[in-house]
JSON list of C-alpha atoms and ligand atoms in Angstrom, two decimals:
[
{"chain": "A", "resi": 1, "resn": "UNK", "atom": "CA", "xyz": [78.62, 93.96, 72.24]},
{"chain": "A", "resi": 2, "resn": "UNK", "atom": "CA", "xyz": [82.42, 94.12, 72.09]},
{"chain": "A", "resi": 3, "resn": "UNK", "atom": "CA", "xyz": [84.69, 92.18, 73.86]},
{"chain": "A", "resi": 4, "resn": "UNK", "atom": "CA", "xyz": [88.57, 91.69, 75.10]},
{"chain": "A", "resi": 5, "resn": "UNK", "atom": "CA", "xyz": [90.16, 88.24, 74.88]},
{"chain": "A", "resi": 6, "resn": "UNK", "atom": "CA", "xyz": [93.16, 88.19, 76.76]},
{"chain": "A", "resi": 7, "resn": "UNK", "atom": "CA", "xyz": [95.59, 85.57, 76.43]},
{"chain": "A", "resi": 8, "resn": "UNK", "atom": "CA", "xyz": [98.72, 85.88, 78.55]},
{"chain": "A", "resi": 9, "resn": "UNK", "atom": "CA", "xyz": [102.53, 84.22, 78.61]},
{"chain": "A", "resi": 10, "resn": "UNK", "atom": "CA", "xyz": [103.39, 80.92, 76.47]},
{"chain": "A", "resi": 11, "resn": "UNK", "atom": "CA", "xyz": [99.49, 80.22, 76.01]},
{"chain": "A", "resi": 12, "resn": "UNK", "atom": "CA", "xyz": [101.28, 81.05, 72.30]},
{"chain": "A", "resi": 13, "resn": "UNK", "atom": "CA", "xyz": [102.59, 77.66, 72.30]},
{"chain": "A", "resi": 14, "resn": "UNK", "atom": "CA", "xyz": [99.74, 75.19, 72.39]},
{"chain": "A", "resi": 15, "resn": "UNK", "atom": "CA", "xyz": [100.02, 72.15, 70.81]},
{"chain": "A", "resi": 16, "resn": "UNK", "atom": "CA", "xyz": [103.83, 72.23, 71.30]},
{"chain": "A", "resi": 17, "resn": "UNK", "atom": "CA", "xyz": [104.00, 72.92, 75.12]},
{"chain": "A", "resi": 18, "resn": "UNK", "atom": "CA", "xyz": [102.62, 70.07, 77.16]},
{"chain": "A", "resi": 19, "resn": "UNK", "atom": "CA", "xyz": [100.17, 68.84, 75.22]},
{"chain": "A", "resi": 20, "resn": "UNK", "atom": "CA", "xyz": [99.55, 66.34, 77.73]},
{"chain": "A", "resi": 21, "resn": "UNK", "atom": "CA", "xyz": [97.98, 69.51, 80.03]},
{"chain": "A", "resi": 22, "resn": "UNK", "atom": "CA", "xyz": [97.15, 71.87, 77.18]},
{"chain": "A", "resi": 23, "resn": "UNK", "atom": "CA", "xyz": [96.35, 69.42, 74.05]},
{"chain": "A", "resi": 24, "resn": "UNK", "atom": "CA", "xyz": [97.33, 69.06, 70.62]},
{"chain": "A", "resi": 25, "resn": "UNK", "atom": "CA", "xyz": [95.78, 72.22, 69.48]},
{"chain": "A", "resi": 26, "resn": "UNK", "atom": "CA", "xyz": [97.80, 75.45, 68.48]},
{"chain": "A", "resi": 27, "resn": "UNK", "atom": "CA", "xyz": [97.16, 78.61, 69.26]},
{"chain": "A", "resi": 28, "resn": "UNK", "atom": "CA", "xyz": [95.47, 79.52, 66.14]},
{"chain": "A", "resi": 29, "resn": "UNK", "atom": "CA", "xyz": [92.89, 76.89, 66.49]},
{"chain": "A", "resi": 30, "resn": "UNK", "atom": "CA", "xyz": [91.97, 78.73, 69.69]},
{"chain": "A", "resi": 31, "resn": "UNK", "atom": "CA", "xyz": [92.18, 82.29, 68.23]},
{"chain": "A", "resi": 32, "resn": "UNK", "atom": "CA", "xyz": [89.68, 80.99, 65.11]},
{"chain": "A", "resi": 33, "resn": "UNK", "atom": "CA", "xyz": [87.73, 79.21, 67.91]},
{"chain": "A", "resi": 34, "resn": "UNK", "atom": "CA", "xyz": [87.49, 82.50, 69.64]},
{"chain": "A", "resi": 35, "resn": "UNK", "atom": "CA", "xyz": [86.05, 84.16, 66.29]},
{"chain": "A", "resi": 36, "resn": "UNK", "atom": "CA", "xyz": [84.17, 81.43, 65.25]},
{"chain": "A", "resi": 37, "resn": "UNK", "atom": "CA", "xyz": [81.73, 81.51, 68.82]},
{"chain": "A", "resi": 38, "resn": "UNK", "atom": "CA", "xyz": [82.25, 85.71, 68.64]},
{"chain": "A", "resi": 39, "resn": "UNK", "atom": "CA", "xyz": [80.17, 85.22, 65.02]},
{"chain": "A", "resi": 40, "resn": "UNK", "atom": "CA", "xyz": [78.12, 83.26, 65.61]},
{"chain": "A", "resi": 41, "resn": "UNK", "atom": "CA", "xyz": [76.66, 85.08, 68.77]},
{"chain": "A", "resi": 42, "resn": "UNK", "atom": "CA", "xyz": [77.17, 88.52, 66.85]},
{"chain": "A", "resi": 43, "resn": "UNK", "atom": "CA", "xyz": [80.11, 89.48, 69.37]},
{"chain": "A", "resi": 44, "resn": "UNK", "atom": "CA", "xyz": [82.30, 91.99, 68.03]},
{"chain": "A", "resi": 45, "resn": "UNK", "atom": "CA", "xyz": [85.80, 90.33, 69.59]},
{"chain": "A", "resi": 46, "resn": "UNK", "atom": "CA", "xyz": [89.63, 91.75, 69.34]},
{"chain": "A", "resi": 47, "resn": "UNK", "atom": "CA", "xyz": [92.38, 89.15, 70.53]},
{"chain": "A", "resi": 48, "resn": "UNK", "atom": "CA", "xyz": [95.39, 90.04, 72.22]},
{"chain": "A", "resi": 49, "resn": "UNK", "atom": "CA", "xyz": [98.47, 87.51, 73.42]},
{"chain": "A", "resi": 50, "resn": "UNK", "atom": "CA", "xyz": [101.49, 88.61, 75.17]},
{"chain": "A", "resi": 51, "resn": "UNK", "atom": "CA", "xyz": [103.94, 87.35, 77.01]},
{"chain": "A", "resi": 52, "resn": "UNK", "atom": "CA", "xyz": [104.87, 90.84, 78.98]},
{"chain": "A", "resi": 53, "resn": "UNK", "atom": "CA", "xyz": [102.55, 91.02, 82.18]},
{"chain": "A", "resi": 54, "resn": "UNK", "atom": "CA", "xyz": [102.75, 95.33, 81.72]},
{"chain": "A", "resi": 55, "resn": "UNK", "atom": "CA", "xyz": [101.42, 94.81, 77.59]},
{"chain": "A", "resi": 56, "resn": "UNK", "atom": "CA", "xyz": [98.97, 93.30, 79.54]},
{"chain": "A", "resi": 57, "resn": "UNK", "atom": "CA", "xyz": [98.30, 95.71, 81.79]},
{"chain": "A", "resi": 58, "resn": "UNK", "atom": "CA", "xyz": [98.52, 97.94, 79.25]},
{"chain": "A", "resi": 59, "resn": "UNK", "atom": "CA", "xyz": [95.76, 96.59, 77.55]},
{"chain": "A", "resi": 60, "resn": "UNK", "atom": "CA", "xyz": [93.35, 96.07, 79.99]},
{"chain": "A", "resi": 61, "resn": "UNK", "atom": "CA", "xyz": [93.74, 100.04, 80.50]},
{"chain": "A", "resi": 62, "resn": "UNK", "atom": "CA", "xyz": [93.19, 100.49, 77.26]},
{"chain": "A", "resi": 63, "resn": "UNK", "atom": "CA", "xyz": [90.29, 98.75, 77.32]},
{"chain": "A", "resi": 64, "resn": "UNK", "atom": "CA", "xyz": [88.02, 101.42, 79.05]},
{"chain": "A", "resi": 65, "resn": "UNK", "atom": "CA", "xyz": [85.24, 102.82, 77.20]},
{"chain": "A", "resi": 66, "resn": "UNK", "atom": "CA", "xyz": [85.85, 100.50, 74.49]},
{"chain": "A", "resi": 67, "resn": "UNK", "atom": "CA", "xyz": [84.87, 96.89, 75.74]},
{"chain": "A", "resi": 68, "resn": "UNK", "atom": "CA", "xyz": [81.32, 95.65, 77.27]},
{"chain": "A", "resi": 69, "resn": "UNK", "atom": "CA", "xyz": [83.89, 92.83, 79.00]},
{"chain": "A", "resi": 70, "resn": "UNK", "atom": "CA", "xyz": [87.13, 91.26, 79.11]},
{"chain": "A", "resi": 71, "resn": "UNK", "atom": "CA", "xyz": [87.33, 87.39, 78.97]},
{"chain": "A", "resi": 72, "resn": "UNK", "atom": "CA", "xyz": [91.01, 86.71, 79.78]},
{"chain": "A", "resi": 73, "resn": "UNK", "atom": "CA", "xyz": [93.36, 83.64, 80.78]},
{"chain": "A", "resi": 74, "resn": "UNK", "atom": "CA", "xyz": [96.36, 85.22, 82.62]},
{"chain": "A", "resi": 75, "resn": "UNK", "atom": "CA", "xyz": [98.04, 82.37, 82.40]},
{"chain": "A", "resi": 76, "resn": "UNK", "atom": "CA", "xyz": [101.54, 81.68, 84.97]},
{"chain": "A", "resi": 77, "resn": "UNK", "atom": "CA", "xyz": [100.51, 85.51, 85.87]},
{"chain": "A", "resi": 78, "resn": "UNK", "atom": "CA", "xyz": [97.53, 84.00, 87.21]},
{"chain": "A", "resi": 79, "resn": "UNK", "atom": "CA", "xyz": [99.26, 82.99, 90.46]},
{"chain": "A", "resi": 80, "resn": "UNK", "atom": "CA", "xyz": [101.89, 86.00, 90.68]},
{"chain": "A", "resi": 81, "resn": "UNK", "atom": "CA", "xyz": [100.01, 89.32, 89.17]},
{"chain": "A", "resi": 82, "resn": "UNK", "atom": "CA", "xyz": [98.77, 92.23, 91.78]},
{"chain": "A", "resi": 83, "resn": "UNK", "atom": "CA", "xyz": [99.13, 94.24, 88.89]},
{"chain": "A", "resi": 84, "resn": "UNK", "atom": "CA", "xyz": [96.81, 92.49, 86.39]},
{"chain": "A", "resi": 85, "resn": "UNK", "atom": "CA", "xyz": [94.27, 92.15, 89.48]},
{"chain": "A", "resi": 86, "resn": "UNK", "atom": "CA", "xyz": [94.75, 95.96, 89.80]},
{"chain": "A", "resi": 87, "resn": "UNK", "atom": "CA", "xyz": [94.07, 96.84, 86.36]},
{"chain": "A", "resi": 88, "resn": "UNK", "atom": "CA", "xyz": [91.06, 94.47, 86.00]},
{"chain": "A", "resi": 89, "resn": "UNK", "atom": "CA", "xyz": [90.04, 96.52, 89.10]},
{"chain": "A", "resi": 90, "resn": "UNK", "atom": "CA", "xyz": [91.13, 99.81, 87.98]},
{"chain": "A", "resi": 91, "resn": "UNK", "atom": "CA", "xyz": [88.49, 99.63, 84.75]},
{"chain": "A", "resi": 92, "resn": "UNK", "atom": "CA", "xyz": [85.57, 97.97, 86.36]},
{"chain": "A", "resi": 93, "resn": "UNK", "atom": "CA", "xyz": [84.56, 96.22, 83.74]},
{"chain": "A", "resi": 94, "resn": "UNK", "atom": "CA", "xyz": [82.64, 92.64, 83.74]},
{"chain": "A", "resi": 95, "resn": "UNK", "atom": "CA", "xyz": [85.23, 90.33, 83.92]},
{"chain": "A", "resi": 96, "resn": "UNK", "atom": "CA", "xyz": [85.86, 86.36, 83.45]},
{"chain": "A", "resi": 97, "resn": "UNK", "atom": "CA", "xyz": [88.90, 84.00, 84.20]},
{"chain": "A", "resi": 98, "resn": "UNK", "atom": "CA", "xyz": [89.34, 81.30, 81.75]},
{"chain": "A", "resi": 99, "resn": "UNK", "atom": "CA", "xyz": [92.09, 78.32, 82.27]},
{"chain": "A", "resi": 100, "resn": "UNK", "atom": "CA", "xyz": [92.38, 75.15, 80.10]},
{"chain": "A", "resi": 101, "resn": "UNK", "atom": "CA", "xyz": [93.66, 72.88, 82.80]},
{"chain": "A", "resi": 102, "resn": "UNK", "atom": "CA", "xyz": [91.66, 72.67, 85.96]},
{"chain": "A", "resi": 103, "resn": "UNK", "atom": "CA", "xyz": [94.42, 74.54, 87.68]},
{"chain": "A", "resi": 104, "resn": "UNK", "atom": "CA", "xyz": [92.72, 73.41, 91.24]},
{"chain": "A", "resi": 105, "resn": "UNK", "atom": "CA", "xyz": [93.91, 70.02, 90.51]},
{"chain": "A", "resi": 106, "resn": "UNK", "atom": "CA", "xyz": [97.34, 70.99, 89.69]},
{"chain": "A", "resi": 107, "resn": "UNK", "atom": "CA", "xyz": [100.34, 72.06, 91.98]},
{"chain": "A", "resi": 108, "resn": "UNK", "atom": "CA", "xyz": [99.31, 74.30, 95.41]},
{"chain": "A", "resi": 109, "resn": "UNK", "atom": "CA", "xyz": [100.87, 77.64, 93.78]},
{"chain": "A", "resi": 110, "resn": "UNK", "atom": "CA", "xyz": [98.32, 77.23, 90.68]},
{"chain": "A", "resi": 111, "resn": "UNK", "atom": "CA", "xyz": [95.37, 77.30, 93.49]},
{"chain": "A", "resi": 112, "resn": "UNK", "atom": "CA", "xyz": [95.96, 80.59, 94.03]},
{"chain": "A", "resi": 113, "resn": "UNK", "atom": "CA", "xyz": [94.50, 83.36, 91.54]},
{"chain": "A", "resi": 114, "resn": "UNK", "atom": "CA", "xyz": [94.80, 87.02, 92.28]},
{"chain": "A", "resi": 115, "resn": "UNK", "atom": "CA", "xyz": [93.37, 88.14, 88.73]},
{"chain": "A", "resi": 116, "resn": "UNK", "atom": "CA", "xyz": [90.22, 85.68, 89.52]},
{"chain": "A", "resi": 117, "resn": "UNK", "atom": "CA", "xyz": [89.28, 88.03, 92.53]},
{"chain": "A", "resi": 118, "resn": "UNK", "atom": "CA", "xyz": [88.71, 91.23, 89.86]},
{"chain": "A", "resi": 119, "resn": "UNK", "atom": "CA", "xyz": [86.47, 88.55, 88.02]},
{"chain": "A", "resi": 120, "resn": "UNK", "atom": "CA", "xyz": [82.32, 87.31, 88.08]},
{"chain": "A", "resi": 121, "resn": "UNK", "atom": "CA", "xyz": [83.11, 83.61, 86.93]},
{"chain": "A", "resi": 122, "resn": "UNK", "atom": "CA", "xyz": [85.93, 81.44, 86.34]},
{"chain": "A", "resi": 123, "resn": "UNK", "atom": "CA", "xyz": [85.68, 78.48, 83.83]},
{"chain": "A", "resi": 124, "resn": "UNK", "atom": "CA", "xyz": [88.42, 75.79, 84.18]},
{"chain": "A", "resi": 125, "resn": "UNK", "atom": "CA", "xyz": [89.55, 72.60, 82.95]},
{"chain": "A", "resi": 126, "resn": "UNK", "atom": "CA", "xyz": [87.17, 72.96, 80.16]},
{"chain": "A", "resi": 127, "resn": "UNK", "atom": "CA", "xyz": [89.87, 73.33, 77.20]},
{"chain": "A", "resi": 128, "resn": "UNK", "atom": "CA", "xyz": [88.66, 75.69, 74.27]},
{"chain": "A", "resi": 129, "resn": "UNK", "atom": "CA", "xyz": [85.37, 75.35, 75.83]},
{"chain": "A", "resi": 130, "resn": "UNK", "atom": "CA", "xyz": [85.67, 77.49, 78.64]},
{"chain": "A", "resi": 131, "resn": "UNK", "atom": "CA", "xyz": [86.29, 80.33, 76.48]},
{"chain": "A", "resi": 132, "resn": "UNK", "atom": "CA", "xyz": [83.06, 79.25, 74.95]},
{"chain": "A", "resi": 133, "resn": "UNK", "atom": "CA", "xyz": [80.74, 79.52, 78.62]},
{"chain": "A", "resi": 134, "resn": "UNK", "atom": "CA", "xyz": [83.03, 82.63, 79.41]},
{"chain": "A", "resi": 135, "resn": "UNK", "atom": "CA", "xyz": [81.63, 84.67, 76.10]},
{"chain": "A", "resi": 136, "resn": "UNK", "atom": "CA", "xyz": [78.28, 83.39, 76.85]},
{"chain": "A", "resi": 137, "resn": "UNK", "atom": "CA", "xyz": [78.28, 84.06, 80.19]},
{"chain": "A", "resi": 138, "resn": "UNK", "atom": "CA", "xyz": [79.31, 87.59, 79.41]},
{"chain": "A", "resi": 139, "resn": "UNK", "atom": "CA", "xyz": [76.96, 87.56, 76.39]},
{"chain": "A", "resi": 140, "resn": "UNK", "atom": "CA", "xyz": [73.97, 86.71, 79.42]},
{"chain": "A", "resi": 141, "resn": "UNK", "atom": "CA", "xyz": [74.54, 89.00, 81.49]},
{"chain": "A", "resi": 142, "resn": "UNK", "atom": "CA", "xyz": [74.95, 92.03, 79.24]},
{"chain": "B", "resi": 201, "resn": "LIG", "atom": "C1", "xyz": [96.82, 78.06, 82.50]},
{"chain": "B", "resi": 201, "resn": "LIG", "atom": "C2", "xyz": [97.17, 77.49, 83.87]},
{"chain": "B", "resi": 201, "resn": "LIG", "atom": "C3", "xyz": [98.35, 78.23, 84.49]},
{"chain": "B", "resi": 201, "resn": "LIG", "atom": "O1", "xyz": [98.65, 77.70, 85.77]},
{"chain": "B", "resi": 201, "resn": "LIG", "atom": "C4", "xyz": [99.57, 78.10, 83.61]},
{"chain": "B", "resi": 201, "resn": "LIG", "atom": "O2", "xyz": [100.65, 78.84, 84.14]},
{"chain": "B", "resi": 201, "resn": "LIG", "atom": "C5", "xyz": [99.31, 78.45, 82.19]},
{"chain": "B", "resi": 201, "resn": "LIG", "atom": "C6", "xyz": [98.03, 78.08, 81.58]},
{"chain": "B", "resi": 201, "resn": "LIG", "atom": "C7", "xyz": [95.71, 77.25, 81.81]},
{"chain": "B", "resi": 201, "resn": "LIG", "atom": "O3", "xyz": [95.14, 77.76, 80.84]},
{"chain": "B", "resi": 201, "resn": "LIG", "atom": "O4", "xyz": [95.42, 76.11, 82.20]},
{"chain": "B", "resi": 201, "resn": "LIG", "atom": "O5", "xyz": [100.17, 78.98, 81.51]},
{"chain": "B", "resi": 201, "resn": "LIG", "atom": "O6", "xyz": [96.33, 79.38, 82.68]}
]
């Protein structure tokens, strides 16, 4: 199985953006954490970051025929993105919403998630972890 990690605007900057919310870890710590649970379950994985909501969209196109799912954290687009909802629509393909914070304990505008009604699951407040249960969840259900 082969599948799409999506990673969307300033999720670049863990460990130096609020680490309070988001912890000490960088991003690469995630990405290897990514690769590390991808091996060890036998998951073929490709990573993608950006910080452009239509790269995104882009890639999520790009993604048909290609990918068995798409595990992706949308990030600030989250709460603003018709567009990423329409995509994950557009190629139908088993989708799940990660988030590091438990964004239904943050602000009201972070309550609302337009890219988490294209997707089967949504993992939250878990940290790295969620990434983790999204893979496997996918994994599951394949
Ligand atoms: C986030 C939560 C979003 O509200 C926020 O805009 C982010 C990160 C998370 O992983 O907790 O950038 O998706």
């Amino acid at each position: 199985m082969k599948l799409l990690i999506i990673n969307g605007p300033n999720l670049n900057l863990l460990g130096v953006r609020e680490p309070d919310i988001y912890g000490k870890k960088d991003f690469a710590a995630l990405e290897a954490f990514i690769r590390e649970v991808c091996a060890a379950e036998g998951i073929d994985c490709e990573l993608f970051q950006s910080n452009h909501e239509g790269a995104i969209v882009d890639k999520i196109q790009s993604a048909l025929g290609r990918f068995d799912g798409i595990v992706i954290n949308p990030a600030a687009y989250t709460h603003t993105s018709v567009a990423i909802l329409d995509a994950l629509k557009a190629v139908a393909l088993p989708a799940v919403e990660v988030h590091l914070s438990d964004v239904s304990a943050r602000e009201e505008f972070r309550h609302i998630s337009y890219a988490g009604l294209a997707c089967e699951k949504t993992f939250m407040g878990l940290g790295f972890d969620g990434y983790k249960e999204a893979i496997l969840y996918l994994k599951r259900r394949d």
